[in-house]
Coordinates of C-alpha atoms and ligand atoms in Angstrom, one line a residue:
M1 CA 15.9 53.9 38.3
L2 CA 16.9 52.8 41.7
H3 CA 20.4 54.2 42.6
V4 CA 22.3 51.7 44.7
F5 CA 24.9 52.8 46.9
G6 CA 27.0 52.1 50.3
H7 CA 28.4 54.6 52.7
L8 CA 30.6 57.6 52.6
N9 CA 34.3 57.1 52.7
P10 CA 33.6 53.8 51.0
D11 CA 35.1 50.3 51.9
T12 CA 35.4 47.2 49.8
D13 CA 32.0 46.3 51.2
A14 CA 30.3 49.5 50.3
I15 CA 31.5 49.5 46.9
T16 CA 31.2 45.6 46.0
S17 CA 27.8 45.5 47.7
A18 CA 26.5 48.2 45.5
V19 CA 27.5 46.4 42.5
V20 CA 26.7 43.1 43.5
Y21 CA 23.0 44.3 44.8
A22 CA 22.3 46.4 41.8
G23 CA 23.1 43.3 39.6
L24 CA 20.8 41.0 41.8
L25 CA 18.0 43.5 41.5
T26 CA 18.3 43.9 37.7
R27 CA 18.2 40.1 37.5
Q28 CA 15.0 40.3 39.4
G29 CA 13.5 43.0 36.9
V30 CA 14.2 46.2 38.8
E31 CA 16.0 48.7 37.1
A32 CA 18.9 49.4 39.2
R33 CA 22.7 50.9 39.1
A34 CA 25.4 51.0 41.5
F35 CA 27.1 54.2 42.5
R36 CA 29.6 55.1 45.0
L37 CA 29.9 58.0 47.7
G38 CA 33.8 58.6 47.4
E39 CA 37.1 57.4 46.2
P40 CA 38.0 53.8 46.8
N41 CA 40.6 52.8 49.3
F42 CA 43.6 51.0 48.2
E43 CA 42.3 47.5 49.1
T44 CA 39.3 48.3 47.0
A45 CA 41.0 49.2 44.0
Y46 CA 43.1 46.1 44.2
V47 CA 40.2 43.9 44.4
L48 CA 38.5 45.6 41.6
R49 CA 41.7 45.5 39.6
E50 CA 42.2 41.8 40.2
L51 CA 38.6 40.8 39.5
G52 CA 38.2 43.0 36.4
V53 CA 35.3 44.7 37.8
E54 CA 34.8 48.5 36.5
L55 CA 34.5 51.0 39.4
P56 CA 31.0 52.3 39.7
P57 CA 30.4 55.9 39.2
L58 CA 30.2 58.7 41.9
L59 CA 26.6 59.3 42.8
P60 CA 25.4 62.5 41.0
E61 CA 23.4 64.8 42.9
L62 CA 19.8 63.5 43.0
P63 CA 16.6 65.4 42.8
A64 CA 14.2 65.3 45.6
G65 CA 12.1 62.1 45.6
A66 CA 14.8 60.0 43.4
A67 CA 14.6 56.3 44.3
V68 CA 17.5 55.0 46.2
A69 CA 18.7 51.6 47.9
L70 CA 21.3 51.8 50.6
V71 CA 23.8 49.0 51.2
D72 CA 26.3 48.7 54.1
H73 CA 24.8 51.7 55.9
N74 CA 21.6 53.4 57.1
E75 CA 22.5 56.4 59.1
S76 CA 22.3 59.9 57.3
A77 CA 25.5 60.9 58.8
Q78 CA 27.1 58.4 56.8
S79 CA 25.0 58.8 53.5
V80 CA 24.4 61.3 50.9
E81 CA 23.8 64.7 52.3
N82 CA 20.0 65.1 51.1
L83 CA 19.1 61.6 52.1
A84 CA 15.9 63.0 53.8
E85 CA 14.6 64.1 50.4
L86 CA 15.1 60.9 48.7
R87 CA 12.8 58.0 48.6
V88 CA 14.6 55.2 50.3
L89 CA 13.1 51.9 48.9
R90 CA 15.6 49.3 50.1
V91 CA 18.0 48.9 52.8
V92 CA 20.6 45.9 52.8
D93 CA 22.7 46.4 56.1
H94 CA 24.8 44.7 58.9
H95 CA 24.9 47.8 61.1
K96 CA 22.9 49.2 64.0
L97 CA 19.6 51.1 62.8
G98 CA 20.2 54.8 63.1
D99 CA 18.0 57.8 62.3
L100 CA 16.3 56.3 59.0
T101 CA 12.8 57.3 58.4
T102 CA 11.0 56.6 55.1
A103 CA 7.8 58.2 53.4
S104 CA 6.5 54.6 52.2
P105 CA 7.2 50.8 53.4
P106 CA 10.6 50.1 52.5
Y107 CA 12.1 46.6 51.8
L108 CA 14.7 46.4 55.0
R109 CA 16.9 43.5 55.4
F110 CA 19.1 44.0 58.4
E111 CA 21.1 40.7 60.1
P112 CA 23.8 41.0 62.7
V113 CA 26.6 39.3 60.5
G114 CA 30.0 40.4 59.7
C115 CA 29.4 41.7 56.2
T116 CA 26.8 43.0 53.7
G117 CA 28.3 40.2 51.4
T118 CA 27.1 37.6 53.6
L119 CA 23.5 39.0 53.3
L120 CA 23.7 39.3 49.7
L121 CA 24.6 35.8 49.1
K122 CA 21.6 34.8 51.3
L123 CA 19.3 37.1 48.9
H124 CA 20.8 35.3 45.7
R125 CA 19.8 31.8 47.6
E126 CA 16.5 32.9 48.5
A127 CA 15.6 34.1 45.1
G128 CA 16.8 31.0 43.7
L129 CA 19.4 32.6 41.4
S130 CA 22.7 31.2 40.6
I131 CA 25.9 33.0 41.8
E132 CA 28.0 34.6 39.0
Q133 CA 31.9 34.1 39.2
Q134 CA 32.4 37.6 39.6
D135 CA 29.8 38.4 42.1
A136 CA 31.2 35.4 44.2
A137 CA 34.3 37.1 44.0
L138 CA 33.2 40.6 45.0
M139 CA 31.1 39.1 48.0
L140 CA 34.1 37.0 49.2
S141 CA 36.4 40.1 49.0
A142 CA 34.1 42.0 51.0
I143 CA 33.7 39.5 53.7
L144 CA 37.3 39.0 54.1
S145 CA 37.8 42.9 54.2
D146 CA 35.1 43.5 56.8
T147 CA 36.1 40.4 59.0
L148 CA 39.7 41.0 58.5
H149 CA 39.5 37.3 57.4
F150 CA 37.6 36.2 60.4
R151 CA 40.0 38.1 62.9
S152 CA 37.2 40.7 63.7
P153 CA 34.8 39.9 66.6
T154 CA 32.2 40.9 64.1
T155 CA 32.5 37.5 62.4
T156 CA 29.8 35.0 62.5
G157 CA 29.5 31.6 61.4
E158 CA 27.5 32.6 58.4
D159 CA 30.5 34.8 57.2
R160 CA 32.7 31.9 57.4
D161 CA 30.3 29.5 55.7
A162 CA 29.6 32.3 53.1
V163 CA 33.5 32.3 52.4
D164 CA 33.4 28.3 52.3
F165 CA 30.7 28.5 49.6
L166 CA 32.0 31.5 47.6
A167 CA 35.7 30.4 47.0
P168 CA 35.2 27.6 44.8
V169 CA 32.4 29.7 42.7
A170 CA 34.9 32.6 42.7
G171 CA 37.6 30.5 41.5
I172 CA 39.9 31.5 44.4
K173 CA 41.8 28.6 45.6
N174 CA 44.0 30.0 48.3
V175 CA 41.8 32.4 50.4
E176 CA 44.4 33.0 53.0
A177 CA 46.9 34.1 50.4
Y178 CA 44.1 36.5 48.6
A179 CA 43.1 38.0 51.8
L180 CA 47.0 38.8 52.8
A181 CA 47.4 40.4 49.3
M182 CA 44.4 42.6 50.0
F183 CA 45.6 43.7 53.3
A184 CA 49.0 44.4 51.8
A185 CA 47.4 46.6 49.1
K186 CA 45.5 48.3 51.9
S187 CA 48.4 49.0 53.7
D188 CA 50.8 50.4 51.1
L189 CA 49.7 54.0 51.6
G190 CA 52.7 55.4 50.1
D191 CA 52.5 59.3 50.4
T192 CA 48.8 59.6 50.9
P193 CA 48.0 63.0 52.4
A194 CA 47.4 62.7 56.3
E195 CA 44.0 63.9 56.1
T196 CA 43.1 61.5 53.4
L197 CA 44.3 58.6 55.7
L198 CA 42.2 60.0 58.5
R199 CA 39.2 60.2 56.1
M200 CA 39.7 56.9 54.2
D201 CA 37.8 54.7 56.7
Y202 CA 36.0 57.2 58.8
K203 CA 32.7 57.6 60.2
A204 CA 30.9 60.3 62.2
F205 CA 28.7 59.2 65.1
P206 CA 26.2 61.3 67.0
F207 CA 26.2 60.5 70.8
G208 CA 24.1 61.5 73.7
D209 CA 20.9 63.3 73.7
P210 CA 19.2 62.6 70.3
A211 CA 17.7 66.3 70.4
A212 CA 21.2 67.7 70.6
P213 CA 23.6 65.0 69.9
Q214 CA 27.3 65.6 70.0
L215 CA 29.2 64.3 66.9
W216 CA 32.4 62.3 67.2
G217 CA 34.6 61.3 64.2
I218 CA 36.2 58.0 64.4
G219 CA 38.7 57.0 61.6
V220 CA 40.3 53.6 61.4
I221 CA 43.5 52.5 59.6
E222 CA 43.5 48.8 59.4
T223 CA 47.0 47.9 58.1
T224 CA 49.9 45.2 58.3
N225 CA 52.2 48.0 58.7
P226 CA 51.5 50.1 61.8
G227 CA 54.9 51.5 62.1
Y228 CA 54.4 53.5 58.9
V229 CA 51.3 55.1 60.4
F230 CA 53.0 56.0 63.7
R231 CA 56.0 57.6 61.7
R232 CA 53.3 60.0 60.6
Q233 CA 51.7 60.7 63.9
G234 CA 52.3 64.3 64.0
E235 CA 50.7 64.9 60.7
L236 CA 47.9 62.8 61.4
L237 CA 47.1 64.8 64.6
A238 CA 47.2 67.9 62.8
A239 CA 44.9 66.5 60.2
M240 CA 42.5 65.4 63.1
D241 CA 42.8 69.0 64.5
H242 CA 41.7 70.3 61.4
V243 CA 38.9 67.9 60.5
K244 CA 37.4 68.4 64.1
A245 CA 37.2 72.2 63.5
E246 CA 35.7 71.7 59.9
D247 CA 33.1 69.1 60.7
G248 CA 32.2 70.9 64.1
L249 CA 33.0 67.7 65.9
S250 CA 33.0 67.3 69.7
G251 CA 35.7 64.6 69.5
V252 CA 37.9 62.9 67.0
L253 CA 39.7 59.6 67.2
L254 CA 42.0 57.7 65.1
S255 CA 42.3 53.9 65.6
V256 CA 45.4 52.1 64.0
V257 CA 44.5 48.5 63.9
D258 CA 47.3 46.0 63.4
I259 CA 45.6 43.5 61.2
L260 CA 47.9 40.5 61.8
N261 CA 48.4 41.2 65.7
E262 CA 44.9 42.2 66.2
T263 CA 45.9 45.3 68.4
N264 CA 44.4 48.7 68.4
H265 CA 46.6 51.8 69.2
T266 CA 44.5 55.0 69.0
L267 CA 45.6 58.6 68.4
V268 CA 44.1 60.8 70.8
L269 CA 43.9 64.5 69.6
G270 CA 43.4 66.1 73.1
A271 CA 42.3 66.3 76.8
T272 CA 38.3 65.9 75.7
E273 CA 39.1 62.5 73.8
A274 CA 41.6 61.4 76.7
K275 CA 39.2 61.8 79.3
V276 CA 36.5 60.1 77.2
L277 CA 38.8 57.1 76.6
R278 CA 39.8 57.1 80.3
E279 CA 36.3 57.0 81.6
A280 CA 34.7 54.8 79.0
F281 CA 37.4 52.4 78.2
G282 CA 39.6 52.6 81.3
V283 CA 42.8 53.3 79.2
E284 CA 45.4 56.2 79.7
T285 CA 46.7 58.3 77.1
Q286 CA 50.4 58.6 76.8
A287 CA 52.1 60.9 74.3
Q288 CA 48.6 61.4 72.3
L289 CA 48.4 57.5 72.1
A290 CA 46.1 55.0 73.9
N291 CA 46.3 51.3 73.9
L292 CA 43.0 49.8 73.2
G293 CA 44.4 46.3 73.2
H294 CA 42.3 43.8 71.3
L295 CA 39.4 46.3 70.7
I296 CA 39.7 46.4 66.8
S297 CA 36.1 46.6 65.9
R298 CA 34.7 50.3 65.8
K299 CA 31.2 48.8 65.3
K300 CA 31.1 46.1 67.8
Q301 CA 33.3 47.4 70.5
I302 CA 34.4 51.1 70.2
V303 CA 31.1 52.8 69.3
P304 CA 28.8 50.8 71.5
T305 CA 30.9 51.7 74.8
L306 CA 30.9 55.3 73.5
E307 CA 27.0 55.1 73.1
R308 CA 26.7 53.7 76.5
Y309 CA 29.0 56.3 78.1
F310 CA 27.2 59.3 76.5
A311 CA 23.8 57.7 77.0
P312 CA 21.4 60.4 78.7
D313 CA 20.7 59.3 82.2
A314 CA 17.3 57.3 82.0
Ligands
LIG401 MN1 30.2 46.3 55.8

């Protein structure tokens, strides 16, 4: 049985893509099941509730040699702990290729589009399979989430075309209203503990010399209510300090992305982080906050700049 799952600290794409891809493989005669590597965020919980889709179970500890399919990620730092012992048979992803190695020839599908959901739609079409209403709604939700309804610079024409195609199949008449409801659900953070907020959309990236990389943790809070987050700045900085020590990080950043205004104000823990932001992005940190302007994509704007900054001299 093929275990299909997305990245740690799952977002809507990570969860829905596991569900949709497991369904697609099953229809193609591959025994596959969807799993998740963490708790869903508020947006994902909203989407699943609205669509009446059951949350996939947490991935159980897999024995060495178990067959897996990765969706929406490929780097070991963002995956299950014993990934190196597992048999990665398939990857469907729209991120940069990281440290993945496999024992046998895998099926790989990578394209630089805004969302794994966009790729899954293509896989259905290429297989000549019809799109079920629920799958259409799941893929549509993932695309709206990953692209912030086309606000993110990661958006491609294929993501827009996919939403145009999927909306009627999904029976979603007002895509704009549906996206805003998703973002509102995501922003309704209540009294969520600060460390949970930090880790909700959080990824660790190795930078610099591959033989001795330094690990940076980069969290993102995409919200329509940034004021709520800034009121909790002190707590969040304390959580960043804790996570930095606990995870042995060289640096930690938490970007607060205002979805509707498309701006990024990043919480900066200390002098190390402030120096890197100054030298890599040319921005000054004031009161542990740096204004990164319209750099709202971790994947396309923040991480590539840091990779170039930390790259060992050729
Ligand atoms: Mn994604």
